[in-house]
PDB file of C-alpha atoms in Angstrom:
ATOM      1  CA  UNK A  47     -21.996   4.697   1.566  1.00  0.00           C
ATOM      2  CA  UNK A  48     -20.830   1.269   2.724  1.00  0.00           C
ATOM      3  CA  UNK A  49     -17.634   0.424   2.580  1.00  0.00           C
ATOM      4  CA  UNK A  50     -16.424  -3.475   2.294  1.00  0.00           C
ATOM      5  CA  UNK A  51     -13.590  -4.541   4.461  1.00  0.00           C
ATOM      6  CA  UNK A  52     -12.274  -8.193   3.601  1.00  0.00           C
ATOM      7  CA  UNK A  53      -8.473  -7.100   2.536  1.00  0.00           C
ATOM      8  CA  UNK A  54      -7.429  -8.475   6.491  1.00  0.00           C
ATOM      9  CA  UNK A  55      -5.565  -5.116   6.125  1.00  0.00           C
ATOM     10  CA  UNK A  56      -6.566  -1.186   7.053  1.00  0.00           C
ATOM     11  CA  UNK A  57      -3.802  -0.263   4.191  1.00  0.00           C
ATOM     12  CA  UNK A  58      -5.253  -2.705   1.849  1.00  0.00           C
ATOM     13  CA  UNK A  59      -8.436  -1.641   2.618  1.00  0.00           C
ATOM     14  CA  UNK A  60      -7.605   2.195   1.663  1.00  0.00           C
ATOM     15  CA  UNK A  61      -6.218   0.706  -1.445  1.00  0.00           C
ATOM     16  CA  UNK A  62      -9.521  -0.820  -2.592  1.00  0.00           C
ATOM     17  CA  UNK A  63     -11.440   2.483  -1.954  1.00  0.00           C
ATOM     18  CA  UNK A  64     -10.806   2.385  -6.209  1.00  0.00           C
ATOM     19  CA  UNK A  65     -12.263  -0.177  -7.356  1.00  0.00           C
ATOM     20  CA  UNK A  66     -11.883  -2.124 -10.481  1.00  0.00           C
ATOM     21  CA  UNK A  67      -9.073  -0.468 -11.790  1.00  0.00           C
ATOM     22  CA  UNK A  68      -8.145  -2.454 -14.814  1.00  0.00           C
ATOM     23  CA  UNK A  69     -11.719  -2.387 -16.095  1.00  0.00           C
ATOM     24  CA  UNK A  70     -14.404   0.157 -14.846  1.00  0.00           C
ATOM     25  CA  UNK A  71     -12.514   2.332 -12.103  1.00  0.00           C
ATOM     26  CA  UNK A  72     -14.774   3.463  -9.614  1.00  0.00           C
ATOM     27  CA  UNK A  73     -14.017   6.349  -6.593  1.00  0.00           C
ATOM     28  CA  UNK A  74     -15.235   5.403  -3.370  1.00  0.00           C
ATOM     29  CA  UNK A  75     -13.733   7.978  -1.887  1.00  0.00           C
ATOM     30  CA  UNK A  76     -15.634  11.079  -3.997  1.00  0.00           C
ATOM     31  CA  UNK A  77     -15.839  13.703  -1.448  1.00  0.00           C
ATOM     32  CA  UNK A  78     -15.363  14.713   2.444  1.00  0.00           C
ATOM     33  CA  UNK A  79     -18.453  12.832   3.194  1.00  0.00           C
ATOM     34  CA  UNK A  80     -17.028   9.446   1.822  1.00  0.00           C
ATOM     35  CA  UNK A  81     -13.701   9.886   3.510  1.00  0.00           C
ATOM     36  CA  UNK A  82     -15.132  10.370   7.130  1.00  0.00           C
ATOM     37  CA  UNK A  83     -17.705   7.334   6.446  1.00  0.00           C
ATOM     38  CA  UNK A  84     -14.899   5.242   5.473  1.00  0.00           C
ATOM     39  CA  UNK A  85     -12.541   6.184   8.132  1.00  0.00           C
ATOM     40  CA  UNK A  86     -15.500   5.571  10.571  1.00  0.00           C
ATOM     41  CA  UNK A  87     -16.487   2.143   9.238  1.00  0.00           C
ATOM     42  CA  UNK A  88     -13.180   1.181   9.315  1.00  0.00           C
ATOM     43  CA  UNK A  89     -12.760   1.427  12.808  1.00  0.00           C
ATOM     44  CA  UNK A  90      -9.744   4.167  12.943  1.00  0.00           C
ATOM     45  CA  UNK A  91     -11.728   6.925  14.623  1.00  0.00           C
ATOM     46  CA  UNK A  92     -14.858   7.051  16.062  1.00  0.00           C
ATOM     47  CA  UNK A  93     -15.626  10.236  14.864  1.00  0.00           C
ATOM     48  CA  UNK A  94     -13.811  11.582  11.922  1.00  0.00           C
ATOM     49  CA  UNK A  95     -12.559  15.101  12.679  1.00  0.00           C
ATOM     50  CA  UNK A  96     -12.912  17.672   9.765  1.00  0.00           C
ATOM     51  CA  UNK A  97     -12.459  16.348   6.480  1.00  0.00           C
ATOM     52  CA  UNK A  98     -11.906  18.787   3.325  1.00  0.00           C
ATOM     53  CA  UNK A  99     -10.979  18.166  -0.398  1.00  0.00           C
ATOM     54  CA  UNK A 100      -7.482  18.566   0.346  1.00  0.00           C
ATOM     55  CA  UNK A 101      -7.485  16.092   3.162  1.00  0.00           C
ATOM     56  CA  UNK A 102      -9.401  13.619   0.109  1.00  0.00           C
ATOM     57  CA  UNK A 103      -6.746  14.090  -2.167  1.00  0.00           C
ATOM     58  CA  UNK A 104      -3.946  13.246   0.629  1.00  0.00           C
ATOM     59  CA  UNK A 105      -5.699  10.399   0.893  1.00  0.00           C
ATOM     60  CA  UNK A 106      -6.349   9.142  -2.648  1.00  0.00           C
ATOM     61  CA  UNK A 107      -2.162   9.907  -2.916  1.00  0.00           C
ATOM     62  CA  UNK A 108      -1.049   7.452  -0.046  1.00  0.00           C
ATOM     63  CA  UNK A 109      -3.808   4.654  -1.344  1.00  0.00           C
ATOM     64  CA  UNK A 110      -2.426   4.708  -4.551  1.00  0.00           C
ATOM     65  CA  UNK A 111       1.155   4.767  -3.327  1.00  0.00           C
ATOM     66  CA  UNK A 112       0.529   1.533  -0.970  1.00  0.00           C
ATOM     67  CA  UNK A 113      -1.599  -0.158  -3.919  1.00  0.00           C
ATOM     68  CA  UNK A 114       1.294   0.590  -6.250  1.00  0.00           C
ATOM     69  CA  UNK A 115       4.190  -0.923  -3.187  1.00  0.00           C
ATOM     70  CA  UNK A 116       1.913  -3.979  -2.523  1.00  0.00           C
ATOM     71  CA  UNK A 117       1.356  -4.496  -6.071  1.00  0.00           C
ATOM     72  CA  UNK A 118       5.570  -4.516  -6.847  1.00  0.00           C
ATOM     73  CA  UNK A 119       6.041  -7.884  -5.203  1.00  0.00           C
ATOM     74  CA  UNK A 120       3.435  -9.711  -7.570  1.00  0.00           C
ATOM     75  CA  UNK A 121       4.398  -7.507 -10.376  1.00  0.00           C
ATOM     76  CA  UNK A 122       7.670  -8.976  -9.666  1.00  0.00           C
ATOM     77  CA  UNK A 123       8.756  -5.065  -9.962  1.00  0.00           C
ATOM     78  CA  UNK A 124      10.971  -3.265  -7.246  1.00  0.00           C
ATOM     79  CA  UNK A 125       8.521  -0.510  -5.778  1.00  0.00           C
ATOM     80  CA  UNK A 126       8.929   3.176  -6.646  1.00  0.00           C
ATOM     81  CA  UNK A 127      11.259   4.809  -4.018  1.00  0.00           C
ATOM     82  CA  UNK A 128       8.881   8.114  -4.396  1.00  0.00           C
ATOM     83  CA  UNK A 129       5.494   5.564  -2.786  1.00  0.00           C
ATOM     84  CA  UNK A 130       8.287   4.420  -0.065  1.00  0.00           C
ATOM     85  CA  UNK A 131       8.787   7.915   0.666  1.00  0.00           C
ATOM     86  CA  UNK A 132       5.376   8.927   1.034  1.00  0.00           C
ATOM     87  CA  UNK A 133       4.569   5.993   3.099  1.00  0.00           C
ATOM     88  CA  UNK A 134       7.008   6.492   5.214  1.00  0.00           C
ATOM     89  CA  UNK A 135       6.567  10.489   5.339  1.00  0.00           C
ATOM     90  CA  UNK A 136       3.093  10.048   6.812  1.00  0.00           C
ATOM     91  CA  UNK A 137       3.562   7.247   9.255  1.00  0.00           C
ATOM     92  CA  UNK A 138       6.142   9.786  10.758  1.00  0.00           C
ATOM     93  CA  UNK A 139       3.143  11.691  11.511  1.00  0.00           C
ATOM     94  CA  UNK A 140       1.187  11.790  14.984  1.00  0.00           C
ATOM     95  CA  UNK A 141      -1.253   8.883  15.122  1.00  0.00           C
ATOM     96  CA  UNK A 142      -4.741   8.174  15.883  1.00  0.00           C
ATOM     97  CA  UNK A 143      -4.765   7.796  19.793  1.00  0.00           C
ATOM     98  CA  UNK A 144      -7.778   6.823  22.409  1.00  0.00           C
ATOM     99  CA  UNK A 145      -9.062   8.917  24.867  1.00  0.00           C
ATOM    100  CA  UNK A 146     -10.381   7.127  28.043  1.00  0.00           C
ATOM    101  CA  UNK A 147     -13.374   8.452  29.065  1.00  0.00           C
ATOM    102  CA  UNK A 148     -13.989   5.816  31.860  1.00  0.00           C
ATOM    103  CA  UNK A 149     -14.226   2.138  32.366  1.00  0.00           C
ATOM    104  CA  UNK A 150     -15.222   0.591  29.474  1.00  0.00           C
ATOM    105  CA  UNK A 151     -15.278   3.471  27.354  1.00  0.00           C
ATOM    106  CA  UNK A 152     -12.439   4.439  25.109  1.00  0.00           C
ATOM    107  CA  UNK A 153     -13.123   6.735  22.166  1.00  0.00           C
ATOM    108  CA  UNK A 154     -10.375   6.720  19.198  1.00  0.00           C
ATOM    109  CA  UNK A 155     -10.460  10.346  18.045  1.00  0.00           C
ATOM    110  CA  UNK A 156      -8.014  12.007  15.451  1.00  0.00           C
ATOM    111  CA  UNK A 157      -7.790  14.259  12.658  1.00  0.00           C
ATOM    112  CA  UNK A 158      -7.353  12.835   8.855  1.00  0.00           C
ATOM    113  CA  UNK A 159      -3.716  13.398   9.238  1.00  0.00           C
ATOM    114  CA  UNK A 160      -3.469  10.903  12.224  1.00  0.00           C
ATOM    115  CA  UNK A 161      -5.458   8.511  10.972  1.00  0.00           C
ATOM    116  CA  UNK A 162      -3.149   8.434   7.466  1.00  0.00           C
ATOM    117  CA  UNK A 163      -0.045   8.254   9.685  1.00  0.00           C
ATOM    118  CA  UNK A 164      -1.694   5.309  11.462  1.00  0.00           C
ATOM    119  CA  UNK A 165      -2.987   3.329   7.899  1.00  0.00           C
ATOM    120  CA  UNK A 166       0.516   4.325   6.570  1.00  0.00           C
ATOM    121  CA  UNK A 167       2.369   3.230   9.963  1.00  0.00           C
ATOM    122  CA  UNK A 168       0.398  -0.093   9.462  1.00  0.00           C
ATOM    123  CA  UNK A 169       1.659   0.061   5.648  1.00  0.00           C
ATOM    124  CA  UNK A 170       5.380   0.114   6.927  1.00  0.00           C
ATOM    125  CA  UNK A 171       4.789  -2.757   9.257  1.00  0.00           C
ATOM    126  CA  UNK A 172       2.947  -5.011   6.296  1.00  0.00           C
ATOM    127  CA  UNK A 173       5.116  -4.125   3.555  1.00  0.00           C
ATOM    128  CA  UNK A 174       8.605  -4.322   5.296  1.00  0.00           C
ATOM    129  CA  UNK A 175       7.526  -7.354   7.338  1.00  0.00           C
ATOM    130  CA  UNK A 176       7.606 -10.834   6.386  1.00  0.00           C
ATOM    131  CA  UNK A 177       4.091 -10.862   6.037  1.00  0.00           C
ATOM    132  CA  UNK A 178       4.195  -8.677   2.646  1.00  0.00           C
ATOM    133  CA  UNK A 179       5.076 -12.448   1.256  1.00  0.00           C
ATOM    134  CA  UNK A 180       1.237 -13.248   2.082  1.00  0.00           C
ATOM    135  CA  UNK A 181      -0.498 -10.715  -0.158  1.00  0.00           C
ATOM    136  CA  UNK A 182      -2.363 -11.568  -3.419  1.00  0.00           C
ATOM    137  CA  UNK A 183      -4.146 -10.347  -5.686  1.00  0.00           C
ATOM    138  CA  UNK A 184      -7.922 -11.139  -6.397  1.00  0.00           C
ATOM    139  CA  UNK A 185      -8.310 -14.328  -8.568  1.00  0.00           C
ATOM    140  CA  UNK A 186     -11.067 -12.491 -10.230  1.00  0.00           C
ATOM    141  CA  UNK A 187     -10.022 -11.273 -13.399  1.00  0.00           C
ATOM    142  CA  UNK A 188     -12.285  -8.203 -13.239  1.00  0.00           C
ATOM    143  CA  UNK A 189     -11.577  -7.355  -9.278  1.00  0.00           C
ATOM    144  CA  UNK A 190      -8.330  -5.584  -8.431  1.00  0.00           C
ATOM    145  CA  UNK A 191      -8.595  -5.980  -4.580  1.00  0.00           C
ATOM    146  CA  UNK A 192      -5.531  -6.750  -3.012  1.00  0.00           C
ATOM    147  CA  UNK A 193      -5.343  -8.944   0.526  1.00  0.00           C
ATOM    148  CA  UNK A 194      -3.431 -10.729   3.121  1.00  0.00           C
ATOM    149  CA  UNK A 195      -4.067 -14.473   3.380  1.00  0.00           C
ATOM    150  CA  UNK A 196      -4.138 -15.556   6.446  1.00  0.00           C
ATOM    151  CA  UNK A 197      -5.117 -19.163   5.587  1.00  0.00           C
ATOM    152  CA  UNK A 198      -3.316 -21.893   6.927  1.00  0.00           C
ATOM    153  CA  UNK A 199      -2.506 -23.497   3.753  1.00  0.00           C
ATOM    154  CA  UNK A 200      -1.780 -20.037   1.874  1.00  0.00           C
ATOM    155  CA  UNK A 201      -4.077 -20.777  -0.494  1.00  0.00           C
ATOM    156  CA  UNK A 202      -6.580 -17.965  -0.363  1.00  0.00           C
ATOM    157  CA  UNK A 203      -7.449 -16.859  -3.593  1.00  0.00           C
ATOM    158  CA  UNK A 204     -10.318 -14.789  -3.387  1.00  0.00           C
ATOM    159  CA  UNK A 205     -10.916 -11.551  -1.811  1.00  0.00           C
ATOM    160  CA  UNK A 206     -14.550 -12.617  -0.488  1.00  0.00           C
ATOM    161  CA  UNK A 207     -15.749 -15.822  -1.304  1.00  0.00           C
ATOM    162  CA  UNK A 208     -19.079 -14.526  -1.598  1.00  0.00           C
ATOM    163  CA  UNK A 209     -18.527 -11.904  -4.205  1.00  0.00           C
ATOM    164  CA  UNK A 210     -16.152 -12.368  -6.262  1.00  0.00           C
ATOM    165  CA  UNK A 211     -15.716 -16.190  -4.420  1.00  0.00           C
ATOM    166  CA  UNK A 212     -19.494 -16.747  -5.098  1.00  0.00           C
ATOM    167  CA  UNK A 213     -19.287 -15.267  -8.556  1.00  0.00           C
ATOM    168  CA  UNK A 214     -16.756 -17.639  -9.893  1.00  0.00           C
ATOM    169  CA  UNK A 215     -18.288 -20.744  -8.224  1.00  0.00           C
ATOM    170  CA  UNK A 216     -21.874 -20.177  -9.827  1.00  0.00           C
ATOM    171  CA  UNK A 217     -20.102 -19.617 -12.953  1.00  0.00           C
ATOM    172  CA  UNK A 218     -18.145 -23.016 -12.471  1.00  0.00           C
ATOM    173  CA  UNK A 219     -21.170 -24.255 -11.773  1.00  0.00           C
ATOM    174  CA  UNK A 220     -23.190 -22.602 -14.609  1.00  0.00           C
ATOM    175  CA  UNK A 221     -20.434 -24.291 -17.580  1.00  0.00           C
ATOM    176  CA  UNK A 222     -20.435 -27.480 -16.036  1.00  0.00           C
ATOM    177  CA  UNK A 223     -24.112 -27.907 -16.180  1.00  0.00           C
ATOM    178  CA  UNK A 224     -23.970 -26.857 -19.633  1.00  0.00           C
ATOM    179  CA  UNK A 225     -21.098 -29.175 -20.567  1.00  0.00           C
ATOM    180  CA  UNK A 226     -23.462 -31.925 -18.957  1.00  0.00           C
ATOM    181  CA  UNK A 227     -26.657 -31.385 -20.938  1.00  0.00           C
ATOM    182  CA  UNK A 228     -30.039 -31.860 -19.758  1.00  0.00           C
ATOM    183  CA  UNK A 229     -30.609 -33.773 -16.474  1.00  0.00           C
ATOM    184  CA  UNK A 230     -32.414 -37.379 -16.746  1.00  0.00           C
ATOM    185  CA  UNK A 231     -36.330 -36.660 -16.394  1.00  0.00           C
ATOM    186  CA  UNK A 232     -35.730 -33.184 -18.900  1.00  0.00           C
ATOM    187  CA  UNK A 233     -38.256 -33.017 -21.326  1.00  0.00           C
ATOM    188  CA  UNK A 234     -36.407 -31.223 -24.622  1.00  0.00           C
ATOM    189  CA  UNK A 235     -39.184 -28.976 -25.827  1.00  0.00           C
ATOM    190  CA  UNK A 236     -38.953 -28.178 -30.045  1.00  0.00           C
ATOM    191  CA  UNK A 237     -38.056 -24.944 -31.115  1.00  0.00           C
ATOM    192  CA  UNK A 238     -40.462 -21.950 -31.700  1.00  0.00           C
TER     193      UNK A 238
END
């Protein structure tokens, strides 16, 4: 599987390993074998350590818990103080740490509990930082992605302007051509 990584955030990115919650959920993260392709692709260990269904449903429990805490703010809702918990619970944990194996070569090895202590230690820093102010939400009605916008203006409101960017410009596109009628040189053709 391939995971997509446009949130601008590892904790964000965990949290859109469900996508399109609102209208067709979908689990990226099915089994072991998702879990250690995700955590590879996502740059937090080289090599995923051992991965089991329990360490899957760990997981699945601290996405939802930073979806739900990054979700409050635009919810205009105070976040549940059992998510804080359990973000903060697991960035107590050990983290994901490199190993130097000579010039030029560090490897980032670590078991699926230190790389949730690092996503949730990167959680804590997002969330009770000022930038927290700078997520959004996905100005695709379907999508549920959440991001950071890092634009200069703050005006990001896509979470990839060529998905769900791309979507909504074709379809902009799409209803004003049809608002406009036929171009000049169009031939109408009769029904039938």
């Amino acid at each position: 599987m391939e995971f997509t990584f446009v949130s601008g955030h590892p904790a964000l990115d965990l949290a859109a390993t469900l996508t399109w919650r609102s209208s067709y959920p979908v689990e990226l993260l099915a089994g072991p074998r998702d879990l250690s392709a995700w955590i590879e692709q996502a740059g937090l260990a080289d090599v995923a350590g051992r991965v089991g269904d329990a360490d899957v449903e760990r997981t699945r429990e601290l996405r939802e818990a930073v979806y739900r805490t990054a979700s409050a703010d635009l919810l205009e809702q105070r976040p549940r103080a059992g998510d804080l918990r359990l973000i903060s619970r697991t960035a107590a944990g050990e983290q994901v740490t490199p190993v130097l194996e000579g010039l030029g070569r560090a490897v980032w090895r670590g078991t699926v509990d230190q790389v949730l202590a690092t996503v949730a230690h990167q959680a804590c820093v997002l969330l009770g930082g000022p930038d927290h102010r700078r997520i959004r939400a996905c100005a695709d009605s379907q999508c549920t992605r959440l991001f950071v916008d890092h634009s200069r203006s703050g005006s990001r409101r896509w979470c990839d302007k060529l998905t769900c960017g791309g979507r909504a410009n074709a379809a902009a596109y799409r209803r004003r051509r049809s608002q406009r009628g036929p171009g000049p040189g169009s031939v109408a053709l009769p029904p039938g």
